Amino acid sequence: MKKQKANFRDQLSTLTAEGKRAWIYAKKPSGRYYIARNIVGFALLAFLFGAPFVKINGNPLLLINVLERKFSISGTIFHPQDVIIFGLAFLTGVLFVVLFTVAFGRLFCGWVCPQTVFMELIFRRIEYWIEGNYSKQKALDRMEWNAEKILKKTSKHLIFYAISFLIGNTFLSYLIGIEKLGEIITANPTEHLGGLTAMFVFSTAFYFVFAFFREQVCTIACPYGRLQSVLVDGNTMAVAYDHQRGEPRGKLNKTETERKLGDCIDCLQCVFVCPTGIDIRNGTQLECTNCTACIDACDEIMDKIEKPRGLIRYASENSIANKTKFKLTKRMIAYSVVLTVLFGLLSGLVFFNKDVKITVLRTPGQLYTKTETGKISNLYNMTVINKTTTEIPITLKLLSHEGEIRFVNDRIFLKPQGMSEGTFFIEISPDQLKSVSNKIVIGVFNGEKLITEVKSNFLAP
Ligand code: SF4
Ligand code: SF4
């Protein structure tokens, strides 16, 4: 990296020397990585827009209803009571992000992040389509306002807002469900002022991000991007320039019979295509989203000058410096083992998660009473959650002792995806009770079918 600008770390590529925004006009990318990114990106978009319509066992494929504290993942309903699953899922998610970033840097940002997918594959494509490639866009912005400029800018921003509206609505459907979104759209607007406001706020926020804020999300705002500096090291794989091969850089001299300089011909194509405006030849930088546009641009140049592709490629800093291949480090292996264990635990918890969740607690402040028939009676409070989409009539039976459960209603109907509460007595003969505190097991039945069992304590004299 001999010829890098000494001050390139002193100033953001998106700021002028006066501290104003320097608008990035990225050249339209093309090449094998761009094609691959399109395939991955459009598959993800199909999932994103299609998933709200998909139901499994009558439940949404994915629902994150924070307001009503209801969550559905792969058709399984979770409530705040599933705190262990949420905690473990959060821990697994954090570790996955750490491991992934240690090994592969910002690979996620370039290929999967919705910001990149929407910006590079949708919004920028529309911009190229309406305003032309980067040099034409620059010329249009410098042009005085005339009919052509008004037409192009207006149509671009109208389309941008329409797509942002679609994204905003899709985002909302993951929060409140597609049915509720449908209600907001079709009902009288005065009945859903809150929902309509949310729709407008989301749409406008997305429009602002994709029309104006753009790469600033990745370079300034995104916390994941900021984390890079503490997670990546010399062994992390990233889009990197092979300075061993490229330097000393210099223009191509066609009169030379044998090139005495490195393979980089200083054509700046890698800089022109970069959506964050950086020069990857300066080394790994926080602003690089690993979008691979510079790999494609440089490969095209290498093909033209008949040099091997990969002057810019996926590689770690160490592998370039030592001319070795990418290898797993001990840190990556250790993280992978912990991650596998957490994934196993999480899958087990989700897999064995029951459709009916019941909590039974002795009523606080109550000890025991003696009934007229001489039995010992304890009072209990019960909370039952039905995670299914059907109503379930349940009955309770004492499994551990011979005894009676006396409910106000002996059959409780659990509303679909609802929560019910109740109070009941358990009565047991004193001859069955061995100590002051006795462990009891209660069975929860739907007809003759045992749904789940719950344990509690029974107090006796
Ligand atoms: S595209 Fe390749 S050859 Fe051209 S400046 Fe960038 S690294 Fe050098
Ligand atoms: S340096 Fe290359 S990979 Fe990184 S953001 Fe710019 S074009 Fe994309």
GROMACS .gro file of C-alpha atoms and ligand atoms in nm:
model
  477
    1MET     CA    1   0.000   0.000   0.000
    2LYS     CA    2   0.267   0.241  -0.097
    3LYS     CA    3   0.081   0.509  -0.281
    4GLN     CA    4  -0.214   0.563  -0.050
    5LYS     CA    5  -0.319   0.915   0.038
    6ALA     CA    6  -0.159   0.988   0.375
    7ASN     CA    7  -0.469   1.175   0.495
    8PHE     CA    8  -0.735   0.929   0.380
    9ARG     CA    9  -0.829   0.839   0.739
   10ASP     CA   10  -0.860   1.206   0.842
   11GLN     CA   11  -1.172   1.275   0.643
   12LEU     CA   12  -1.484   1.084   0.546
   13SER     CA   13  -1.512   1.015   0.174
   14THR     CA   14  -1.864   1.154   0.187
   15LEU     CA   15  -1.760   1.492   0.327
   16THR     CA   16  -1.594   1.785   0.157
   17ALA     CA   17  -1.301   1.967   0.316
   18GLU     CA   18  -1.555   2.224   0.441
   19GLY     CA   19  -1.750   1.951   0.617
   20LYS     CA   20  -2.043   1.949   0.370
   21ARG     CA   21  -2.196   1.635   0.221
   22ALA     CA   22  -2.006   1.510  -0.084
   23TRP     CA   23  -2.269   1.331  -0.292
   24ILE     CA   24  -2.150   0.991  -0.418
   25TYR     CA   25  -2.213   0.923  -0.786
   26ALA     CA   26  -2.136   0.552  -0.807
   27LYS     CA   27  -2.069   0.404  -1.148
   28LYS     CA   28  -2.315   0.131  -1.249
   29PRO     CA   29  -2.161  -0.202  -1.149
   30SER     CA   30  -2.152  -0.511  -1.367
   31GLY     CA   31  -1.984  -0.850  -1.350
   32ARG     CA   32  -2.017  -1.195  -1.195
   33TYR     CA   33  -2.047  -1.077  -0.834
   34TYR     CA   34  -2.312  -0.823  -0.932
   35ILE     CA   35  -2.513  -1.099  -1.102
   36ALA     CA   36  -2.477  -1.323  -0.796
   37ARG     CA   37  -2.578  -1.036  -0.566
   38ASN     CA   38  -2.886  -0.975  -0.780
   39ILE     CA   39  -2.990  -1.339  -0.747
   40VAL     CA   40  -2.942  -1.339  -0.368
   41GLY     CA   41  -3.100  -0.993  -0.332
   42PHE     CA   42  -3.414  -1.066  -0.534
   43ALA     CA   43  -3.463  -1.399  -0.352
   44LEU     CA   44  -3.448  -1.206  -0.023
   45LEU     CA   45  -3.691  -0.944  -0.152
   46ALA     CA   46  -3.933  -1.216  -0.260
   47PHE     CA   47  -3.917  -1.353   0.095
   48LEU     CA   48  -3.951  -1.010   0.255
   49PHE     CA   49  -4.260  -0.913   0.056
   50GLY     CA   50  -4.412  -1.264   0.050
   51ALA     CA   51  -4.361  -1.377   0.412
   52PRO     CA   52  -4.642  -1.165   0.567
   53PHE     CA   53  -4.892  -1.363   0.355
   54VAL     CA   54  -4.757  -1.704   0.461
   55LYS     CA   55  -4.929  -1.889   0.746
   56ILE     CA   56  -4.819  -2.205   0.926
   57ASN     CA   57  -5.085  -2.378   1.139
   58GLY     CA   58  -5.291  -2.061   1.098
   59ASN     CA   59  -5.015  -1.843   1.250
   60PRO     CA   60  -4.792  -1.595   1.060
   61LEU     CA   61  -4.452  -1.718   0.943
   62LEU     CA   62  -4.301  -1.415   1.116
   63LEU     CA   63  -4.472  -1.162   1.342
   64ILE     CA   64  -4.305  -0.925   1.586
   65ASN     CA   65  -4.602  -0.756   1.750
   66VAL     CA   66  -4.426  -0.558   2.021
   67LEU     CA   67  -4.736  -0.355   2.112
   68GLU     CA   68  -4.949  -0.662   2.193
   69ARG     CA   69  -4.643  -0.859   2.305
   70LYS     CA   70  -4.716  -1.141   2.062
   71PHE     CA   71  -4.451  -1.306   1.849
   72SER     CA   72  -4.472  -1.576   1.585
   73ILE     CA   73  -4.168  -1.749   1.442
   74SER     CA   74  -4.219  -2.024   1.183
   75GLY     CA   75  -4.585  -2.037   1.289
   76THR     CA   76  -4.506  -2.097   1.657
   77ILE     CA   77  -4.650  -1.835   1.890
   78PHE     CA   78  -4.432  -1.697   2.167
   79HIS     CA   79  -4.540  -1.476   2.456
   80PRO     CA   80  -4.333  -1.267   2.698
   81GLN     CA   81  -4.360  -1.568   2.934
   82ASP     CA   82  -4.119  -1.752   2.701
   83VAL     CA   83  -3.845  -1.541   2.850
   84ILE     CA   84  -3.585  -1.823   2.844
   85ILE     CA   85  -3.631  -1.875   2.470
   86PHE     CA   86  -3.606  -1.500   2.405
   87GLY     CA   87  -3.296  -1.470   2.621
   88LEU     CA   88  -3.127  -1.765   2.452
   89ALA     CA   89  -3.229  -1.643   2.107
   90PHE     CA   90  -3.082  -1.301   2.184
   91LEU     CA   91  -2.757  -1.455   2.313
   92THR     CA   92  -2.732  -1.683   2.008
   93GLY     CA   93  -2.800  -1.389   1.777
   94VAL     CA   94  -2.531  -1.173   1.936
   95LEU     CA   95  -2.276  -1.454   1.927
   96PHE     CA   96  -2.364  -1.537   1.569
   97VAL     CA   97  -2.306  -1.175   1.469
   98VAL     CA   98  -1.972  -1.170   1.653
   99LEU     CA   99  -1.852  -1.499   1.505
  100PHE     CA  100  -1.967  -1.413   1.159
  101THR     CA  101  -1.802  -1.072   1.170
  102VAL     CA  102  -1.474  -1.208   1.310
  103ALA     CA  103  -1.457  -1.456   1.022
  104PHE     CA  104  -1.618  -1.272   0.733
  105GLY     CA  105  -1.623  -0.901   0.822
  106ARG     CA  106  -1.908  -0.712   0.655
  107LEU     CA  107  -2.010  -0.994   0.422
  108PHE     CA  108  -2.364  -0.961   0.562
  109CYS     CA  109  -2.372  -0.589   0.472
  110GLY     CA  110  -2.282  -0.646   0.108
  111TRP     CA  111  -2.509  -0.941   0.038
  112VAL     CA  112  -2.798  -0.960   0.283
  113CYS     CA  113  -2.854  -0.628   0.460
  114PRO     CA  114  -3.189  -0.480   0.346
  115GLN     CA  115  -3.027  -0.136   0.328
  116THR     CA  116  -2.775  -0.254   0.065
  117VAL     CA  117  -3.023  -0.478  -0.116
  118PHE     CA  118  -3.281  -0.198  -0.154
  119MET     CA  119  -3.027   0.077  -0.220
  120GLU     CA  120  -2.806  -0.100  -0.472
  121LEU     CA  121  -3.052  -0.331  -0.645
  122ILE     CA  122  -3.371  -0.123  -0.646
  123PHE     CA  123  -3.326   0.249  -0.583
  124ARG     CA  124  -2.991   0.296  -0.758
  125ARG     CA  125  -3.113   0.085  -1.050
  126ILE     CA  126  -3.413   0.317  -1.092
  127GLU     CA  127  -3.177   0.613  -1.073
  128TYR     CA  128  -2.956   0.470  -1.352
  129TRP     CA  129  -3.270   0.401  -1.552
  130ILE     CA  130  -3.406   0.756  -1.521
  131GLU     CA  131  -3.094   0.973  -1.489
  132GLY     CA  132  -2.831   0.757  -1.662
  133ASN     CA  133  -2.492   0.639  -1.540
  134TYR     CA  134  -2.282   0.830  -1.285
  135SER     CA  135  -2.139   1.094  -1.521
  136LYS     CA  136  -2.486   1.175  -1.658
  137GLN     CA  137  -2.624   1.201  -1.304
  138LYS     CA  138  -2.347   1.443  -1.216
  139ALA     CA  139  -2.419   1.652  -1.526
  140LEU     CA  140  -2.793   1.654  -1.448
  141ASP     CA  141  -2.732   1.781  -1.095
  142ARG     CA  142  -2.507   2.059  -1.224
  143MET     CA  143  -2.759   2.156  -1.492
  144GLU     CA  144  -2.989   2.459  -1.447
  145TRP     CA  145  -3.351   2.361  -1.374
  146ASN     CA  146  -3.529   2.297  -1.704
  147ALA     CA  147  -3.812   2.073  -1.828
  148GLU     CA  148  -3.585   1.767  -1.861
  149LYS     CA  149  -3.443   1.803  -1.512
  150ILE     CA  150  -3.785   1.865  -1.354
  151LEU     CA  151  -3.933   1.563  -1.532
  152LYS     CA  152  -3.647   1.330  -1.437
  153LYS     CA  153  -3.619   1.441  -1.077
  154THR     CA  154  -3.996   1.443  -1.018
  155SER     CA  155  -4.053   1.100  -1.168
  156LYS     CA  156  -3.755   0.956  -0.977
  157HIS     CA  157  -3.877   1.087  -0.642
  158LEU     CA  158  -4.236   0.981  -0.704
  159ILE     CA  159  -4.122   0.627  -0.781
  160PHE     CA  160  -3.890   0.636  -0.478
  161TYR     CA  161  -4.179   0.737  -0.253
  162ALA     CA  162  -4.410   0.470  -0.400
  163ILE     CA  163  -4.150   0.198  -0.330
  164SER     CA  164  -4.083   0.340   0.016
  165PHE     CA  165  -4.459   0.323   0.082
  166LEU     CA  166  -4.455  -0.045  -0.018
  167ILE     CA  167  -4.154  -0.112   0.208
  168GLY     CA  168  -4.313   0.083   0.494
  169ASN     CA  169  -4.635  -0.119   0.466
  170THR     CA  170  -4.446  -0.447   0.451
  171PHE     CA  171  -4.250  -0.348   0.759
  172LEU     CA  172  -4.578  -0.261   0.935
  173SER     CA  173  -4.729  -0.598   0.842
  174TYR     CA  174  -4.448  -0.770   1.035
  175LEU     CA  175  -4.542  -0.562   1.338
  176ILE     CA  176  -4.922  -0.581   1.336
  177GLY     CA  177  -4.999  -0.866   1.095
  178ILE     CA  178  -5.122  -0.856   0.737
  179GLU     CA  179  -5.492  -0.874   0.839
  180LYS     CA  180  -5.471  -0.563   1.055
  181LEU     CA  181  -5.280  -0.384   0.782
  182GLY     CA  182  -5.559  -0.477   0.539
  183GLU     CA  183  -5.814  -0.332   0.783
  184ILE     CA  184  -5.622  -0.004   0.805
  185ILE     CA  185  -5.605   0.022   0.427
  186THR     CA  186  -5.969  -0.064   0.357
  187ALA     CA  187  -6.158   0.086   0.654
  188ASN     CA  188  -6.264   0.445   0.707
  189PRO     CA  189  -5.940   0.646   0.762
  190THR     CA  190  -6.084   0.817   1.073
  191GLU     CA  191  -6.106   0.477   1.247
  192HIS     CA  192  -5.736   0.406   1.207
  193LEU     CA  193  -5.561   0.738   1.250
  194GLY     CA  194  -5.280   0.578   1.453
  195GLY     CA  195  -5.219   0.310   1.188
  196LEU     CA  196  -5.226   0.565   0.906
  197THR     CA  197  -4.979   0.785   1.092
  198ALA     CA  198  -4.747   0.485   1.137
  199MET     CA  199  -4.779   0.411   0.765
  200PHE     CA  200  -4.687   0.766   0.672
  201VAL     CA  201  -4.397   0.783   0.921
  202PHE     CA  202  -4.245   0.451   0.803
  203SER     CA  203  -4.286   0.538   0.434
  204THR     CA  204  -4.132   0.882   0.477
  205ALA     CA  205  -3.845   0.745   0.686
  206PHE     CA  206  -3.761   0.486   0.418
  207TYR     CA  207  -3.790   0.749   0.144
  208PHE     CA  208  -3.551   0.980   0.330
  209VAL     CA  209  -3.301   0.698   0.382
  210PHE     CA  210  -3.297   0.576   0.021
  211ALA     CA  211  -3.335   0.910  -0.155
  212PHE     CA  212  -3.099   1.121   0.059
  213PHE     CA  213  -2.925   0.955   0.353
  214ARG     CA  214  -2.803   0.652   0.154
  215GLU     CA  215  -2.449   0.529   0.231
  216GLN     CA  216  -2.443   0.743   0.547
  217VAL     CA  217  -2.653   0.467   0.708
  218CYS     CA  218  -2.364   0.221   0.660
  219THR     CA  219  -2.079   0.458   0.738
  220ILE     CA  220  -2.220   0.672   1.020
  221ALA     CA  221  -2.548   0.541   1.163
  222CYS     CA  222  -2.530   0.161   1.158
  223PRO     CA  223  -2.412   0.022   1.496
  224TYR     CA  224  -2.308  -0.303   1.330
  225GLY     CA  225  -2.081  -0.107   1.096
  226ARG     CA  226  -1.925   0.071   1.394
  227LEU     CA  227  -1.864  -0.264   1.566
  228GLN     CA  228  -1.631  -0.370   1.286
  229SER     CA  229  -1.338  -0.187   1.434
  230VAL     CA  230  -1.340  -0.407   1.746
  231LEU     CA  231  -1.433  -0.737   1.582
  232VAL     CA  232  -1.220  -0.764   1.271
  233ASP     CA  233  -0.853  -0.852   1.277
  234GLY     CA  234  -0.581  -0.941   1.029
  235ASN     CA  235  -0.735  -1.284   0.969
  236THR     CA  236  -1.084  -1.154   0.888
  237MET     CA  237  -1.191  -1.214   0.532
  238ALA     CA  238  -1.296  -0.897   0.350
  239VAL     CA  239  -1.290  -0.735   0.010
  240ALA     CA  240  -0.922  -0.646  -0.012
  241TYR     CA  241  -0.670  -0.510  -0.257
  242ASP     CA  242  -0.362  -0.727  -0.311
  243HIS     CA  243  -0.095  -0.461  -0.262
  244GLN     CA  244   0.180  -0.723  -0.302
  245ARG     CA  245   0.066  -0.776  -0.657
  246GLY     CA  246  -0.065  -0.431  -0.741
  247GLU     CA  247   0.215  -0.202  -0.618
  248PRO     CA  248   0.391   0.002  -0.731
  249ARG     CA  249   0.090   0.114  -0.927
  250GLY     CA  250   0.116   0.317  -1.244
  251LYS     CA  251  -0.054   0.388  -1.573
  252LEU     CA  252  -0.028   0.130  -1.846
  253ASN     CA  253   0.241   0.212  -2.097
  254LYS     CA  254   0.153   0.039  -2.421
  255THR     CA  255   0.497   0.106  -2.568
  256GLU     CA  256   0.665  -0.096  -2.290
  257THR     CA  257   0.745  -0.454  -2.388
  258GLU     CA  258   0.770  -0.567  -2.026
  259ARG     CA  259   0.581  -0.390  -1.741
  260LYS     CA  260   0.814  -0.295  -1.457
  261LEU     CA  261   0.536  -0.176  -1.223
  262GLY     CA  262   0.272  -0.375  -1.032
  263ASP     CA  263  -0.056  -0.496  -1.181
  264CYS     CA  264  -0.260  -0.191  -1.072
  265ILE     CA  265  -0.278   0.044  -1.368
  266ASP     CA  266  -0.431   0.322  -1.156
  267CYS     CA  267  -0.742   0.338  -1.373
  268LEU     CA  268  -0.959   0.427  -1.068
  269GLN     CA  269  -1.246   0.205  -1.188
  270CYS     CA  270  -1.261   0.048  -0.839
  271VAL     CA  271  -1.310   0.395  -0.691
  272PHE     CA  272  -1.572   0.506  -0.946
  273VAL     CA  273  -1.802   0.207  -0.869
  274CYS     CA  274  -1.772   0.233  -0.492
  275PRO     CA  275  -2.108   0.333  -0.338
  276THR     CA  276  -1.934   0.464  -0.024
  277GLY     CA  277  -1.678   0.663  -0.221
  278ILE     CA  278  -1.363   0.502  -0.084
  279ASP     CA  279  -1.044   0.377  -0.245
  280ILE     CA  280  -1.003   0.013  -0.140
  281ARG     CA  281  -0.635   0.034  -0.233
  282ASN     CA  282  -0.585   0.230   0.092
  283GLY     CA  283  -0.654  -0.092   0.284
  284THR     CA  284  -0.945  -0.219   0.495
  285GLN     CA  285  -1.172   0.069   0.589
  286LEU     CA  286  -1.475   0.101   0.814
  287GLU     CA  287  -1.678   0.247   0.526
  288CYS     CA  288  -1.639  -0.061   0.306
  289THR     CA  289  -1.965  -0.258   0.300
  290ASN     CA  290  -1.805  -0.547   0.110
  291CYS     CA  291  -2.044  -0.489  -0.178
  292THR     CA  292  -1.793  -0.643  -0.426
  293ALA     CA  293  -1.852  -0.376  -0.694
  294CYS     CA  294  -1.478  -0.298  -0.698
  295ILE     CA  295  -1.392  -0.667  -0.744
  296ASP     CA  296  -1.606  -0.677  -1.058
  297ALA     CA  297  -1.465  -0.347  -1.186
  298CYS     CA  298  -1.104  -0.454  -1.135
  299ASP     CA  299  -1.160  -0.802  -1.279
  300GLU     CA  300  -1.288  -0.639  -1.596
  301ILE     CA  301  -0.970  -0.433  -1.618
  302MET     CA  302  -0.751  -0.736  -1.550
  303ASP     CA  303  -0.928  -0.920  -1.834
  304LYS     CA  304  -0.858  -0.627  -2.066
  305ILE     CA  305  -0.487  -0.605  -1.982
  306GLU     CA  306  -0.460  -0.986  -1.980
  307LYS     CA  307  -0.362  -1.026  -1.617
  308PRO     CA  308  -0.514  -1.278  -1.376
  309ARG     CA  309  -0.835  -1.170  -1.203
  310GLY     CA  310  -0.840  -1.110  -0.826
  311LEU     CA  311  -0.618  -0.805  -0.777
  312ILE     CA  312  -0.912  -0.702  -0.558
  313ARG     CA  313  -1.074  -1.010  -0.404
  314TYR     CA  314  -1.207  -1.169  -0.086
  315ALA     CA  315  -0.897  -1.218   0.130
  316SER     CA  316  -0.762  -1.142   0.476
  317GLU     CA  317  -0.491  -0.883   0.534
  318ASN     CA  318  -0.259  -1.154   0.667
  319SER     CA  319  -0.317  -1.386   0.374
  320ILE     CA  320  -0.223  -1.104   0.135
  321ALA     CA  321   0.084  -1.002   0.337
  322ASN     CA  322   0.203  -1.366   0.378
  323LYS     CA  323   0.071  -1.483   0.040
  324THR     CA  324  -0.122  -1.765   0.211
  325LYS     CA  325  -0.479  -1.892   0.184
  326PHE     CA  326  -0.765  -1.800   0.421
  327LYS     CA  327  -0.773  -2.030   0.725
  328LEU     CA  328  -0.988  -2.071   1.037
  329THR     CA  329  -0.827  -1.933   1.354
  330LYS     CA  330  -0.861  -2.079   1.707
  331ARG     CA  331  -1.090  -1.790   1.800
  332MET     CA  332  -1.326  -1.872   1.512
  333ILE     CA  333  -1.332  -2.244   1.604
  334ALA     CA  334  -1.406  -2.167   1.972
  335TYR     CA  335  -1.691  -1.929   1.879
  336SER     CA  336  -1.831  -2.191   1.639
  337VAL     CA  337  -1.842  -2.459   1.910
  338VAL     CA  338  -2.025  -2.229   2.155
  339LEU     CA  339  -2.260  -2.117   1.879
  340THR     CA  340  -2.344  -2.477   1.783
  341VAL     CA  341  -2.427  -2.559   2.147
  342LEU     CA  342  -2.650  -2.251   2.176
  343PHE     CA  343  -2.825  -2.332   1.847
  344GLY     CA  344  -2.887  -2.687   1.970
  345LEU     CA  345  -3.035  -2.561   2.298
  346LEU     CA  346  -3.251  -2.305   2.122
  347SER     CA  347  -3.381  -2.557   1.867
  348GLY     CA  348  -3.464  -2.797   2.151
  349LEU     CA  349  -3.656  -2.529   2.342
  350VAL     CA  350  -3.849  -2.420   2.033
  351PHE     CA  351  -3.918  -2.780   1.926
  352PHE     CA  352  -4.045  -2.888   2.267
  353ASN     CA  353  -4.235  -2.566   2.326
  354LYS     CA  354  -4.591  -2.670   2.424
  355ASP     CA  355  -4.912  -2.537   2.268
  356VAL     CA  356  -5.062  -2.480   2.610
  357LYS     CA  357  -4.858  -2.317   2.881
  358ILE     CA  358  -4.991  -2.330   3.237
  359THR     CA  359  -4.870  -2.172   3.558
  360VAL     CA  360  -5.023  -2.284   3.890
  361LEU     CA  361  -4.937  -2.105   4.214
  362ARG     CA  362  -5.078  -2.143   4.562
  363THR     CA  363  -5.285  -1.834   4.645
  364PRO     CA  364  -5.056  -1.603   4.845
  365GLY     CA  365  -5.139  -1.560   5.215
  366GLN     CA  366  -5.345  -1.883   5.234
  367LEU     CA  367  -5.232  -2.194   5.428
  368TYR     CA  368  -5.483  -2.481   5.429
  369THR     CA  369  -5.839  -2.542   5.547
  370LYS     CA  370  -6.028  -2.852   5.661
  371THR     CA  371  -6.348  -2.937   5.476
  372GLU     CA  372  -6.664  -3.074   5.639
  373THR     CA  373  -6.570  -3.423   5.514
  374GLY     CA  374  -6.232  -3.399   5.689
  375LYS     CA  375  -6.022  -3.343   5.379
  376ILE     CA  376  -5.740  -3.086   5.357
  377SER     CA  377  -5.799  -2.809   5.107
  378ASN     CA  378  -5.553  -2.565   4.940
  379LEU     CA  379  -5.642  -2.271   4.715
  380TYR     CA  380  -5.459  -2.213   4.383
  381ASN     CA  381  -5.441  -1.948   4.112
  382MET     CA  382  -5.387  -2.055   3.755
  383THR     CA  383  -5.281  -1.878   3.433
  384VAL     CA  384  -5.313  -2.066   3.104
  385ILE     CA  385  -5.193  -1.952   2.762
  386ASN     CA  386  -5.330  -2.111   2.447
  387LYS     CA  387  -5.079  -2.069   2.162
  388THR     CA  388  -5.291  -2.242   1.900
  389THR     CA  389  -5.546  -2.082   1.668
  390THR     CA  390  -5.831  -2.303   1.797
  391GLU     CA  391  -6.036  -2.295   2.115
  392ILE     CA  392  -5.935  -2.568   2.362
  393PRO     CA  393  -6.169  -2.695   2.637
  394ILE     CA  394  -5.946  -2.812   2.921
  395THR     CA  395  -5.998  -3.001   3.248
  396LEU     CA  396  -5.755  -3.049   3.535
  397LYS     CA  397  -5.690  -3.380   3.716
  398LEU     CA  398  -5.468  -3.454   4.010
  399LEU     CA  399  -5.213  -3.712   3.895
  400SER     CA  400  -4.990  -3.754   4.200
  401HIS     CA  401  -5.257  -3.814   4.467
  402GLU     CA  402  -5.613  -3.928   4.495
  403GLY     CA  403  -5.798  -3.606   4.542
  404GLU     CA  404  -6.040  -3.362   4.395
  405ILE     CA  405  -6.001  -3.040   4.205
  406ARG     CA  406  -6.294  -2.807   4.258
  407PHE     CA  407  -6.327  -2.532   4.002
  408VAL     CA  408  -6.590  -2.268   3.970
  409ASN     CA  409  -6.633  -2.416   3.619
  410ASP     CA  410  -6.494  -2.766   3.575
  411ARG     CA  411  -6.423  -2.698   3.205
  412ILE     CA  412  -6.226  -2.393   3.103
  413PHE     CA  413  -6.233  -2.277   2.743
  414LEU     CA  414  -5.907  -2.134   2.622
  415LYS     CA  415  -5.956  -1.868   2.358
  416PRO     CA  416  -5.737  -1.903   2.047
  417GLN     CA  417  -5.400  -1.740   2.114
  418GLY     CA  418  -5.544  -1.612   2.438
  419MET     CA  419  -5.477  -1.617   2.809
  420SER     CA  420  -5.721  -1.736   3.079
  421GLU     CA  421  -5.703  -1.714   3.456
  422GLY     CA  422  -5.883  -1.914   3.719
  423THR     CA  423  -5.894  -2.013   4.087
  424PHE     CA  424  -5.953  -2.364   4.219
  425PHE     CA  425  -5.936  -2.578   4.532
  426ILE     CA  426  -5.754  -2.908   4.565
  427GLU     CA  427  -5.886  -3.140   4.833
  428ILE     CA  428  -5.686  -3.442   4.954
  429SER     CA  429  -5.747  -3.687   5.244
  430PRO     CA  430  -5.501  -3.635   5.530
  431ASP     CA  431  -5.391  -4.004   5.514
  432GLN     CA  432  -5.233  -3.937   5.172
  433LEU     CA  433  -5.027  -3.645   5.294
  434LYS     CA  434  -4.687  -3.738   5.434
  435SER     CA  435  -4.552  -3.399   5.544
  436VAL     CA  436  -4.631  -3.032   5.593
  437SER     CA  437  -4.535  -2.952   5.233
  438ASN     CA  438  -4.625  -3.214   4.969
  439LYS     CA  439  -4.528  -3.215   4.601
  440ILE     CA  440  -4.828  -3.256   4.374
  441VAL     CA  441  -4.866  -3.305   3.997
  442ILE     CA  442  -5.167  -3.171   3.806
  443GLY     CA  443  -5.255  -3.297   3.458
  444VAL     CA  444  -5.409  -3.062   3.200
  445PHE     CA  445  -5.645  -3.256   2.970
  446ASN     CA  446  -5.827  -3.180   2.647
  447GLY     CA  447  -6.094  -3.451   2.662
  448GLU     CA  448  -5.897  -3.767   2.744
  449LYS     CA  449  -5.574  -3.630   2.597
  450LEU     CA  450  -5.309  -3.517   2.843
  451ILE     CA  451  -5.172  -3.185   2.708
  452THR     CA  452  -4.923  -3.100   2.978
  453GLU     CA  453  -4.837  -3.152   3.345
  454VAL     CA  454  -4.766  -2.893   3.608
  455LYS     CA  455  -4.608  -2.929   3.954
  456SER     CA  456  -4.693  -2.741   4.271
  457ASN     CA  457  -4.693  -2.769   4.653
  458PHE     CA  458  -4.974  -2.873   4.885
  459LEU     CA  459  -4.970  -2.768   5.249
  460ALA     CA  460  -5.100  -2.992   5.524
  461PRO     CA  461  -5.113  -2.980   5.909
  462SF4     S1  462  -0.958  -0.116  -1.083
  462SF4    FE1  463  -0.782  -0.245  -1.039
  462SF4     S2  464  -0.628  -0.170  -1.177
  462SF4    FE2  465  -0.781  -0.012  -1.170
  462SF4     S3  466  -0.714   0.123  -1.006
  462SF4    FE3  467  -0.848  -0.024  -0.912
  462SF4     S4  468  -0.709  -0.183  -0.839
  462SF4    FE4  469  -0.594  -0.063  -0.988
  463SF4     S1  470  -1.447  -0.071  -0.144
  463SF4    FE1  471  -1.535  -0.214  -0.289
  463SF4     S2  472  -1.649  -0.360  -0.165
  463SF4    FE2  473  -1.604  -0.184  -0.036
  463SF4     S3  474  -1.786  -0.058  -0.054
  463SF4    FE3  475  -1.641   0.017  -0.206
  463SF4     S4  476  -1.692  -0.097  -0.393
  463SF4    FE4  477  -1.793  -0.201  -0.223
   0.00000   0.00000   0.00000
